[in-house]
Amino acid sequence: MIKIPFNKPHLSGRELEYIRDAVESGKISGNGKYTRMCQSFFEGRYGFRKCLLTTSCTDALEMAAILSGVARGDEVIVPSYTFVSTALAFVRQGARIVFCDSCFENPNINPEEIAKLITPRTKVIVVVHYAGVACAMDAIMDLATKYGILVVEDAAQAIDSYYTGHDGVKRPLGSIGHLAAFSFHETKNVISGEGGMLVVNDERFIRRAEIIWEKGTNRAEFFRGEVNKYGWVDTGSSFLPSEIVSAFLWAQLEALDDIQSRRKAIWNSYYEKIKCLSLTGVSGLPVIPEYATNNAHMFYLMMDSIEKRTELIERMKREGILCVFHYLPLHSSKFYAAQYIGGQLCNCDRYADCLVRLPLFYELTSSDIETVVGVLSEAAK
Ligand SMILES: Cc1ncc(COP(=O)(O)O)c(C=O)c1O
């Protein structure tokens, strides 16, 4: 029997009230009051230039791929240690994916490796802020500027997290690249079941982003009274969520600070307890570089080997605790392996084999944390 699940969606308590309000208002399709309230919240709190809610982070990445203008023959540099959507969005546009290795210290893309992969055909670098911990953005943005490449931040896990650059300025993740994509899937800190958001930081893409969002039409301009009729002007799809989804998200955003402080308390409690143990088979705890903040999206351990990790996951499961591993490398995936022409990606493979995530959700109690750490210390004696 599962006593401690890996994740449990947290409700702030006002979700149904706002959904009811949306339903009773008679406007339940997209781009209504709640959609705009959520978008303005993000623009105000984080200084994102333009936000568009989407039905998933995958959708937001697909919008970013369309906006980036990549076409057949273009190359896009993507970490191999990521979720399928990070690469798939660009594959759908015909781009060739050039997979890059992770850093040694954390699963984020390694800027030194990126530099070796840039060619005249490189159009986009996609970075993933793994576990909400910032990639080395100064080095990445410097490369992008030098070679005229766009940067898309896959900020699926990175809500309310920051990066401090060499200039000493602390910037929210999602505000640094030309475009960024967030996820509100039920496993994230802030949720709407399925859900996501495109952030457009580069002014040049704003008008087209709205059109792509609204099925290739200029309907958003029509609703603002800027044109007197709307029609088909570009490519696009139905990327916007209904007001029902946005109303749910609004209830979460109101509780963002409470959610974040609870998750951080849980993360710190794990860290403080585990760092004092001498565990065999465990080779590391999460490393937060000095330029990054921790948004407590995830608590992971690095094990010595895939065998040690499997043993730990099975031992936890026998005690009713669900711990899970994460991504499988994309460069050696069934879908892409035959097209992959690069070398070995050793750090990526190590994270794929050895990383294990512990339960982390708002309702996790101190006694749950004691139980997880207790089983861990027994299992890794
Ligand atoms: C790094 C990353 N990118 C994109 C996604 C896709 O997010 P969504 O499920 O909202 O489409 C995920 C999913 O967890 C992810 O981890």
CSV table of C-alpha atoms and ligand atoms in Angstrom, one decimal:
chain,number,residue,atom,x,y,z
A,1,MET,CA,0.0,0.0,0.0
A,2,ILE,CA,1.3,3.5,-0.9
A,3,LYS,CA,1.6,5.5,2.4
A,4,ILE,CA,3.5,8.4,0.9
A,5,PRO,CA,2.9,9.2,-2.8
A,6,PHE,CA,5.5,10.9,-4.9
A,7,ASN,CA,3.2,13.9,-5.6
A,8,LYS,CA,-0.1,15.1,-4.5
A,9,PRO,CA,-1.7,18.1,-6.2
A,10,HIS,CA,-2.2,20.9,-3.7
A,11,LEU,CA,-5.4,23.0,-3.8
A,12,SER,CA,-5.3,26.6,-2.3
A,13,GLY,CA,-9.1,26.2,-1.5
A,14,ARG,CA,-10.6,28.8,-3.9
A,15,GLU,CA,-10.3,26.9,-7.2
A,16,LEU,CA,-14.0,25.8,-7.3
A,17,GLU,CA,-15.1,29.3,-6.3
A,18,TYR,CA,-13.3,30.9,-9.2
A,19,ILE,CA,-14.3,28.2,-11.7
A,20,ARG,CA,-18.0,28.7,-10.6
A,21,ASP,CA,-17.5,32.5,-11.2
A,22,ALA,CA,-16.1,31.8,-14.6
A,23,VAL,CA,-18.9,29.5,-15.5
A,24,GLU,CA,-21.6,31.9,-14.1
A,25,SER,CA,-20.1,34.8,-16.0
A,26,GLY,CA,-21.1,33.1,-19.2
A,27,LYS,CA,-17.6,33.3,-20.7
A,28,ILE,CA,-15.7,30.0,-20.5
A,29,SER,CA,-13.7,29.9,-23.7
A,30,GLY,CA,-10.2,31.4,-23.7
A,31,ASN,CA,-8.7,34.9,-23.3
A,32,GLY,CA,-11.3,36.1,-20.8
A,33,LYS,CA,-11.0,37.7,-17.3
A,34,TYR,CA,-9.1,35.0,-15.6
A,35,THR,CA,-6.7,34.4,-18.4
A,36,ARG,CA,-5.8,38.1,-18.4
A,37,MET,CA,-5.6,38.3,-14.6
A,38,CYS,CA,-3.1,35.4,-14.6
A,39,GLN,CA,-1.1,36.9,-17.5
A,40,SER,CA,-1.0,40.3,-15.8
A,41,PHE,CA,0.1,38.7,-12.5
A,42,PHE,CA,3.2,37.2,-14.1
A,43,GLU,CA,4.0,40.3,-16.1
A,44,GLY,CA,3.7,42.4,-12.9
A,45,ARG,CA,5.5,40.1,-10.5
A,46,TYR,CA,8.3,39.0,-12.7
A,47,GLY,CA,8.6,41.7,-15.3
A,48,PHE,CA,8.0,39.3,-18.2
A,49,ARG,CA,7.4,41.4,-21.3
A,50,LYS,CA,4.3,39.5,-22.6
A,51,CYS,CA,2.7,36.4,-21.2
A,52,LEU,CA,0.2,34.1,-23.0
A,53,LEU,CA,-1.3,31.2,-21.1
A,54,THR,CA,-1.3,27.9,-23.0
A,55,THR,CA,-2.8,24.5,-22.4
A,56,SER,CA,0.6,23.0,-21.5
A,57,CYS,CA,4.3,23.8,-21.5
A,58,THR,CA,4.6,21.6,-24.6
A,59,ASP,CA,2.2,24.0,-26.4
A,60,ALA,CA,4.3,27.0,-25.2
A,61,LEU,CA,7.4,25.3,-26.6
A,62,GLU,CA,5.7,24.6,-29.9
A,63,MET,CA,4.7,28.3,-30.1
A,64,ALA,CA,8.4,29.2,-29.3
A,65,ALA,CA,9.6,26.8,-32.1
A,66,ILE,CA,7.2,28.4,-34.6
A,67,LEU,CA,8.2,31.9,-33.5
A,68,SER,CA,11.9,31.1,-33.8
A,69,GLY,CA,11.3,30.5,-37.5
A,70,VAL,CA,13.5,27.3,-37.6
A,71,ALA,CA,13.1,25.3,-40.8
A,72,ARG,CA,14.6,22.2,-42.3
A,73,GLY,CA,18.4,22.3,-42.2
A,74,ASP,CA,18.5,24.5,-39.1
A,75,GLU,CA,20.1,23.3,-36.0
A,76,VAL,CA,18.8,23.6,-32.4
A,77,ILE,CA,21.0,22.9,-29.4
A,78,VAL,CA,19.0,21.1,-26.7
A,79,PRO,CA,20.1,19.2,-23.5
A,80,SER,CA,19.7,15.5,-23.9
A,81,TYR,CA,18.7,15.2,-20.2
A,82,THR,CA,15.2,16.7,-20.5
A,83,PHE,CA,11.6,16.0,-21.3
A,84,VAL,CA,10.6,15.0,-24.8
A,85,SER,CA,8.7,18.2,-25.5
A,86,THR,CA,11.9,20.4,-25.3
A,87,ALA,CA,13.2,18.8,-28.4
A,88,LEU,CA,10.0,17.6,-30.1
A,89,ALA,CA,8.6,21.1,-30.5
A,90,PHE,CA,11.6,22.0,-32.8
A,91,VAL,CA,11.6,18.6,-34.5
A,92,ARG,CA,8.0,19.3,-35.7
A,93,GLN,CA,9.3,22.4,-37.4
A,94,GLY,CA,11.9,20.3,-39.3
A,95,ALA,CA,15.0,21.3,-37.3
A,96,ARG,CA,17.9,19.0,-36.6
A,97,ILE,CA,18.4,18.6,-32.9
A,98,VAL,CA,22.0,18.8,-31.7
A,99,PHE,CA,22.0,17.2,-28.2
A,100,CYS,CA,24.3,18.7,-25.6
A,101,ASP,CA,25.6,17.2,-22.4
A,102,SER,CA,24.8,18.3,-18.8
A,103,CYS,CA,27.2,19.8,-16.4
A,104,PHE,CA,29.0,17.6,-14.0
A,105,GLU,CA,27.7,19.3,-10.8
A,106,ASN,CA,24.0,19.5,-11.9
A,107,PRO,CA,21.8,18.3,-14.7
A,108,ASN,CA,21.7,21.7,-16.5
A,109,ILE,CA,23.2,22.2,-20.0
A,110,ASN,CA,26.9,22.8,-20.0
A,111,PRO,CA,27.8,26.1,-21.7
A,112,GLU,CA,31.3,24.9,-22.6
A,113,GLU,CA,29.8,22.0,-24.5
A,114,ILE,CA,27.3,24.3,-26.2
A,115,ALA,CA,30.2,26.4,-27.5
A,116,LYS,CA,31.7,23.3,-29.2
A,117,LEU,CA,28.3,22.5,-31.0
A,118,ILE,CA,27.6,25.9,-32.6
A,119,THR,CA,27.8,26.0,-36.4
A,120,PRO,CA,26.6,28.5,-39.0
A,121,ARG,CA,23.3,26.6,-39.0
A,122,THR,CA,22.6,26.9,-35.3
A,123,LYS,CA,19.4,29.0,-34.8
A,124,VAL,CA,18.3,28.3,-31.3
A,125,ILE,CA,19.7,27.2,-27.9
A,126,VAL,CA,17.1,25.7,-25.6
A,127,VAL,CA,18.1,25.7,-21.9
A,128,VAL,CA,16.2,23.7,-19.2
A,129,HIS,CA,16.4,25.0,-15.7
A,130,TYR,CA,16.4,21.6,-14.1
A,131,ALA,CA,14.6,21.4,-10.7
A,132,GLY,CA,14.1,25.2,-11.0
A,133,VAL,CA,17.8,25.8,-10.6
A,134,ALA,CA,19.2,28.4,-13.1
A,135,CYS,CA,21.5,27.4,-16.0
A,136,ALA,CA,24.7,29.4,-16.3
A,137,MET,CA,22.8,32.1,-18.2
A,138,ASP,CA,25.6,34.7,-18.6
A,139,ALA,CA,27.8,32.3,-20.6
A,140,ILE,CA,24.8,31.1,-22.6
A,141,MET,CA,23.5,34.6,-23.5
A,142,ASP,CA,27.1,35.7,-24.4
A,143,LEU,CA,27.3,32.8,-26.9
A,144,ALA,CA,23.9,33.7,-28.3
A,145,THR,CA,24.8,37.3,-28.7
A,146,LYS,CA,28.1,36.5,-30.3
A,147,TYR,CA,26.6,34.2,-32.9
A,148,GLY,CA,23.2,35.7,-33.4
A,149,ILE,CA,21.3,32.8,-31.9
A,150,LEU,CA,17.9,32.8,-30.1
A,151,VAL,CA,17.6,31.5,-26.6
A,152,VAL,CA,14.5,29.7,-25.4
A,153,GLU,CA,14.2,29.0,-21.7
A,154,ASP,CA,12.3,25.8,-20.9
A,155,ALA,CA,11.3,27.0,-17.5
A,156,ALA,CA,8.7,24.2,-17.0
A,157,GLN,CA,10.0,23.6,-13.4
A,158,ALA,CA,11.3,27.1,-12.8
A,159,ILE,CA,8.5,29.2,-11.5
A,160,ASP,CA,9.6,31.8,-8.9
A,161,SER,CA,13.2,31.1,-9.2
A,162,TYR,CA,16.1,33.5,-10.0
A,163,TYR,CA,19.5,34.0,-11.6
A,164,THR,CA,22.0,36.6,-10.5
A,165,GLY,CA,24.4,37.5,-13.4
A,166,HIS,CA,27.9,39.0,-13.3
A,167,ASP,CA,26.3,42.5,-13.3
A,168,GLY,CA,24.8,41.6,-9.8
A,169,VAL,CA,21.2,41.9,-11.1
A,170,LYS,CA,18.8,39.1,-9.8
A,171,ARG,CA,16.6,38.2,-12.7
A,172,PRO,CA,13.6,35.8,-12.6
A,173,LEU,CA,14.0,32.7,-14.7
A,174,GLY,CA,11.9,33.0,-17.8
A,175,SER,CA,12.9,36.7,-18.2
A,176,ILE,CA,16.4,36.2,-19.6
A,177,GLY,CA,16.0,34.3,-23.0
A,178,HIS,CA,14.1,35.7,-26.0
A,179,LEU,CA,11.3,33.3,-25.2
A,180,ALA,CA,10.4,31.1,-22.3
A,181,ALA,CA,7.9,28.3,-21.5
A,182,PHE,CA,6.4,27.4,-18.1
A,183,SER,CA,4.4,24.3,-17.0
A,184,PHE,CA,1.4,24.2,-14.7
A,185,HIS,CA,1.0,20.4,-14.9
A,186,GLU,CA,-0.2,18.9,-11.7
A,187,THR,CA,3.4,17.9,-10.7
A,188,LYS,CA,4.6,21.5,-10.7
A,189,ASN,CA,4.7,24.0,-7.8
A,190,VAL,CA,1.7,25.9,-9.2
A,191,ILE,CA,-0.8,23.9,-11.1
A,192,SER,CA,-3.9,23.9,-13.3
A,193,GLY,CA,-4.1,20.2,-14.1
A,194,GLU,CA,-2.6,20.6,-17.5
A,195,GLY,CA,-1.4,24.1,-18.3
A,196,GLY,CA,1.4,26.3,-19.4
A,197,MET,CA,2.6,29.7,-20.4
A,198,LEU,CA,4.6,31.3,-23.2
A,199,VAL,CA,6.7,34.3,-22.2
A,200,VAL,CA,7.8,36.7,-24.9
A,201,ASN,CA,10.7,38.9,-23.8
A,202,ASP,CA,11.7,40.0,-27.2
A,203,GLU,CA,9.4,42.7,-28.5
A,204,ARG,CA,9.8,41.5,-32.1
A,205,PHE,CA,7.8,38.3,-31.4
A,206,ILE,CA,4.8,39.8,-29.5
A,207,ARG,CA,2.3,40.4,-32.3
A,208,ARG,CA,3.0,37.1,-34.1
A,209,ALA,CA,2.8,35.2,-30.8
A,210,GLU,CA,-0.8,36.5,-30.2
A,211,ILE,CA,-1.7,35.4,-33.7
A,212,ILE,CA,-0.2,31.9,-33.4
A,213,TRP,CA,-2.0,31.6,-30.0
A,214,GLU,CA,-5.4,32.4,-31.6
A,215,LYS,CA,-5.3,29.8,-34.5
A,216,GLY,CA,-3.5,32.0,-37.0
A,217,THR,CA,-6.0,34.9,-36.6
A,218,ASN,CA,-5.7,38.5,-35.4
A,219,ARG,CA,-8.6,37.9,-33.0
A,220,ALA,CA,-6.8,39.3,-30.0
A,221,GLU,CA,-6.4,42.6,-31.8
A,222,PHE,CA,-10.1,42.6,-32.7
A,223,PHE,CA,-11.1,42.0,-29.1
A,224,ARG,CA,-8.9,45.0,-28.1
A,225,GLY,CA,-10.7,47.1,-30.7
A,226,GLU,CA,-7.6,47.6,-32.7
A,227,VAL,CA,-9.1,46.2,-36.0
A,228,ASN,CA,-12.8,46.1,-37.0
A,229,LYS,CA,-12.7,42.5,-38.2
A,230,TYR,CA,-10.4,39.5,-37.8
A,231,GLY,CA,-9.3,36.9,-40.1
A,232,TRP,CA,-6.7,34.3,-41.0
A,233,VAL,CA,-3.3,36.0,-41.2
A,234,ASP,CA,-0.6,33.4,-40.3
A,235,THR,CA,0.0,29.9,-39.1
A,236,GLY,CA,-1.1,28.9,-35.6
A,237,SER,CA,-3.2,26.6,-33.5
A,238,SER,CA,-5.6,26.6,-30.6
A,239,PHE,CA,-3.0,27.1,-27.9
A,240,LEU,CA,-5.0,29.0,-25.4
A,241,PRO,CA,-6.7,27.4,-22.3
A,242,SER,CA,-10.3,27.8,-21.4
A,243,GLU,CA,-11.4,30.2,-18.6
A,244,ILE,CA,-12.1,27.2,-16.5
A,245,VAL,CA,-8.4,26.3,-16.5
A,246,SER,CA,-7.3,29.9,-16.0
A,247,ALA,CA,-9.7,30.3,-13.0
A,248,PHE,CA,-8.1,27.3,-11.4
A,249,LEU,CA,-4.7,28.8,-12.0
A,250,TRP,CA,-5.7,32.1,-10.5
A,251,ALA,CA,-6.6,30.5,-7.2
A,252,GLN,CA,-3.1,29.0,-7.2
A,253,LEU,CA,-1.4,32.2,-8.0
A,254,GLU,CA,-3.1,34.0,-5.1
A,255,ALA,CA,-1.4,31.3,-2.9
A,256,LEU,CA,2.0,31.4,-4.6
A,257,ASP,CA,3.9,32.7,-1.6
A,258,ASP,CA,2.4,30.3,0.8
A,259,ILE,CA,3.0,27.3,-1.6
A,260,GLN,CA,6.6,28.4,-2.1
A,261,SER,CA,7.4,28.8,1.6
A,262,ARG,CA,5.9,25.4,2.4
A,263,ARG,CA,7.8,23.7,-0.3
A,264,LYS,CA,11.1,25.4,0.7
A,265,ALA,CA,10.6,24.3,4.3
A,266,ILE,CA,10.1,20.7,3.2
A,267,TRP,CA,13.2,20.9,0.9
A,268,ASN,CA,15.3,22.4,3.7
A,269,SER,CA,14.1,19.8,6.1
A,270,TYR,CA,15.2,17.0,3.8
A,271,TYR,CA,18.5,18.7,3.1
A,272,GLU,CA,19.4,19.3,6.8
A,273,LYS,CA,18.5,15.7,7.8
A,274,ILE,CA,20.1,13.9,4.9
A,275,LYS,CA,23.4,15.9,4.8
A,276,CYS,CA,24.2,14.7,8.3
A,277,LEU,CA,23.8,11.0,7.4
A,278,SER,CA,26.7,9.0,6.1
A,279,LEU,CA,25.0,7.0,3.3
A,280,THR,CA,26.6,4.3,1.2
A,281,GLY,CA,25.5,4.2,-2.4
A,282,VAL,CA,24.6,7.9,-2.3
A,283,SER,CA,27.1,10.1,-4.2
A,284,GLY,CA,25.5,13.5,-3.9
A,285,LEU,CA,22.8,15.9,-2.9
A,286,PRO,CA,21.4,18.7,-5.1
A,287,VAL,CA,24.0,21.5,-5.8
A,288,ILE,CA,22.6,25.0,-6.1
A,289,PRO,CA,25.3,27.3,-7.7
A,290,GLU,CA,25.9,30.6,-6.0
A,291,TYR,CA,24.2,32.4,-9.0
A,292,ALA,CA,20.9,30.5,-8.6
A,293,THR,CA,18.0,30.3,-6.2
A,294,ASN,CA,16.2,27.2,-5.2
A,295,ASN,CA,12.4,27.2,-5.8
A,296,ALA,CA,12.0,23.8,-4.1
A,297,HIS,CA,10.5,22.2,-7.1
A,298,MET,CA,12.3,18.9,-6.5
A,299,PHE,CA,14.5,17.1,-4.0
A,300,TYR,CA,16.8,14.6,-5.6
A,301,LEU,CA,19.7,12.3,-4.6
A,302,MET,CA,22.4,11.0,-6.9
A,303,MET,CA,23.2,7.3,-6.3
A,304,ASP,CA,26.4,5.6,-7.2
A,305,SER,CA,24.9,3.4,-9.9
A,306,ILE,CA,21.6,2.4,-11.5
A,307,GLU,CA,21.7,-0.8,-9.4
A,308,LYS,CA,21.9,1.2,-6.2
A,309,ARG,CA,19.1,3.4,-7.4
A,310,THR,CA,16.8,0.5,-8.3
A,311,GLU,CA,17.5,-1.0,-4.9
A,312,LEU,CA,16.6,2.2,-3.1
A,313,ILE,CA,13.4,2.7,-5.2
A,314,GLU,CA,12.3,-0.8,-4.5
A,315,ARG,CA,13.1,-0.6,-0.8
A,316,MET,CA,11.1,2.6,-0.5
A,317,LYS,CA,8.2,1.0,-2.4
A,318,ARG,CA,8.2,-1.9,0.0
A,319,GLU,CA,7.8,0.7,2.8
A,320,GLY,CA,4.9,2.4,1.0
A,321,ILE,CA,7.0,5.4,-0.2
A,322,LEU,CA,7.0,6.3,-3.9
A,323,CYS,CA,10.4,7.6,-5.2
A,324,VAL,CA,11.0,8.0,-8.9
A,325,PHE,CA,13.8,8.5,-11.4
A,326,HIS,CA,13.5,11.1,-14.1
A,327,TYR,CA,14.4,11.6,-17.8
A,328,LEU,CA,15.8,9.0,-20.2
A,329,PRO,CA,18.4,10.5,-22.5
A,330,LEU,CA,16.8,11.9,-25.7
A,331,HIS,CA,19.9,11.3,-27.9
A,332,SER,CA,19.7,7.6,-27.4
A,333,SER,CA,15.9,7.4,-27.5
A,334,LYS,CA,14.0,5.1,-29.8
A,335,PHE,CA,12.7,8.1,-31.8
A,336,TYR,CA,16.1,10.0,-32.3
A,337,ALA,CA,19.0,7.5,-31.8
A,338,ALA,CA,19.3,6.7,-35.6
A,339,GLN,CA,19.7,10.4,-36.4
A,340,TYR,CA,22.1,11.2,-33.5
A,341,ILE,CA,25.6,11.9,-34.8
A,342,GLY,CA,27.3,13.3,-31.7
A,343,GLY,CA,29.5,11.6,-29.2
A,344,GLN,CA,28.8,10.1,-25.8
A,345,LEU,CA,27.0,12.4,-23.3
A,346,CYS,CA,28.4,11.0,-20.1
A,347,ASN,CA,26.9,13.4,-17.6
A,348,CYS,CA,23.5,13.0,-19.1
A,349,ASP,CA,23.8,9.3,-18.9
A,350,ARG,CA,24.8,9.5,-15.3
A,351,TYR,CA,21.8,11.6,-14.4
A,352,ALA,CA,19.5,9.2,-16.3
A,353,ASP,CA,21.0,6.2,-14.4
A,354,CYS,CA,21.6,7.6,-10.9
A,355,LEU,CA,19.2,10.4,-10.1
A,356,VAL,CA,16.2,9.6,-7.8
A,357,ARG,CA,13.5,12.0,-6.7
A,358,LEU,CA,12.0,12.0,-3.2
A,359,PRO,CA,8.3,12.8,-2.5
A,360,LEU,CA,7.8,16.6,-2.3
A,361,PHE,CA,4.4,18.2,-2.1
A,362,TYR,CA,2.7,20.8,0.0
A,363,GLU,CA,0.8,18.3,2.4
A,364,LEU,CA,4.0,16.3,3.1
A,365,THR,CA,4.2,16.3,7.0
A,366,SER,CA,7.3,16.4,9.2
A,367,SER,CA,6.5,12.8,10.2
A,368,ASP,CA,6.4,11.8,6.5
A,369,ILE,CA,9.8,13.4,6.1
A,370,GLU,CA,11.1,11.5,9.1
A,371,THR,CA,9.7,8.3,7.6
A,372,VAL,CA,11.4,8.9,4.2
A,373,VAL,CA,14.7,9.8,5.7
A,374,GLY,CA,14.5,6.9,8.1
A,375,VAL,CA,14.0,4.4,5.3
A,376,LEU,CA,16.7,6.1,3.3
A,377,SER,CA,19.2,5.8,6.2
A,378,GLU,CA,18.3,2.1,6.6
A,379,ALA,CA,18.5,1.4,2.9
A,380,ALA,CA,21.9,3.1,2.5
A,381,LYS,CA,23.6,1.8,5.6
B,1,LIG,C1,11.7,20.3,-18.7
B,1,LIG,C2,10.3,20.1,-19.2
B,1,LIG,N1,9.8,20.7,-20.3
B,1,LIG,C3,8.6,20.5,-20.7
B,1,LIG,C4,7.7,19.7,-20.0
B,1,LIG,C5,6.3,19.5,-20.6
B,1,LIG,O1,5.4,20.2,-19.7
B,1,LIG,P1,3.8,20.0,-19.9
B,1,LIG,O2,3.4,18.7,-19.3
B,1,LIG,O3,3.2,21.2,-19.3
B,1,LIG,O4,3.6,20.0,-21.4
B,1,LIG,C6,8.1,19.0,-18.9
B,1,LIG,C7,7.2,18.2,-18.1
B,1,LIG,O5,7.3,17.9,-17.0
B,1,LIG,C8,9.5,19.2,-18.4
B,1,LIG,O6,9.9,18.6,-17.3
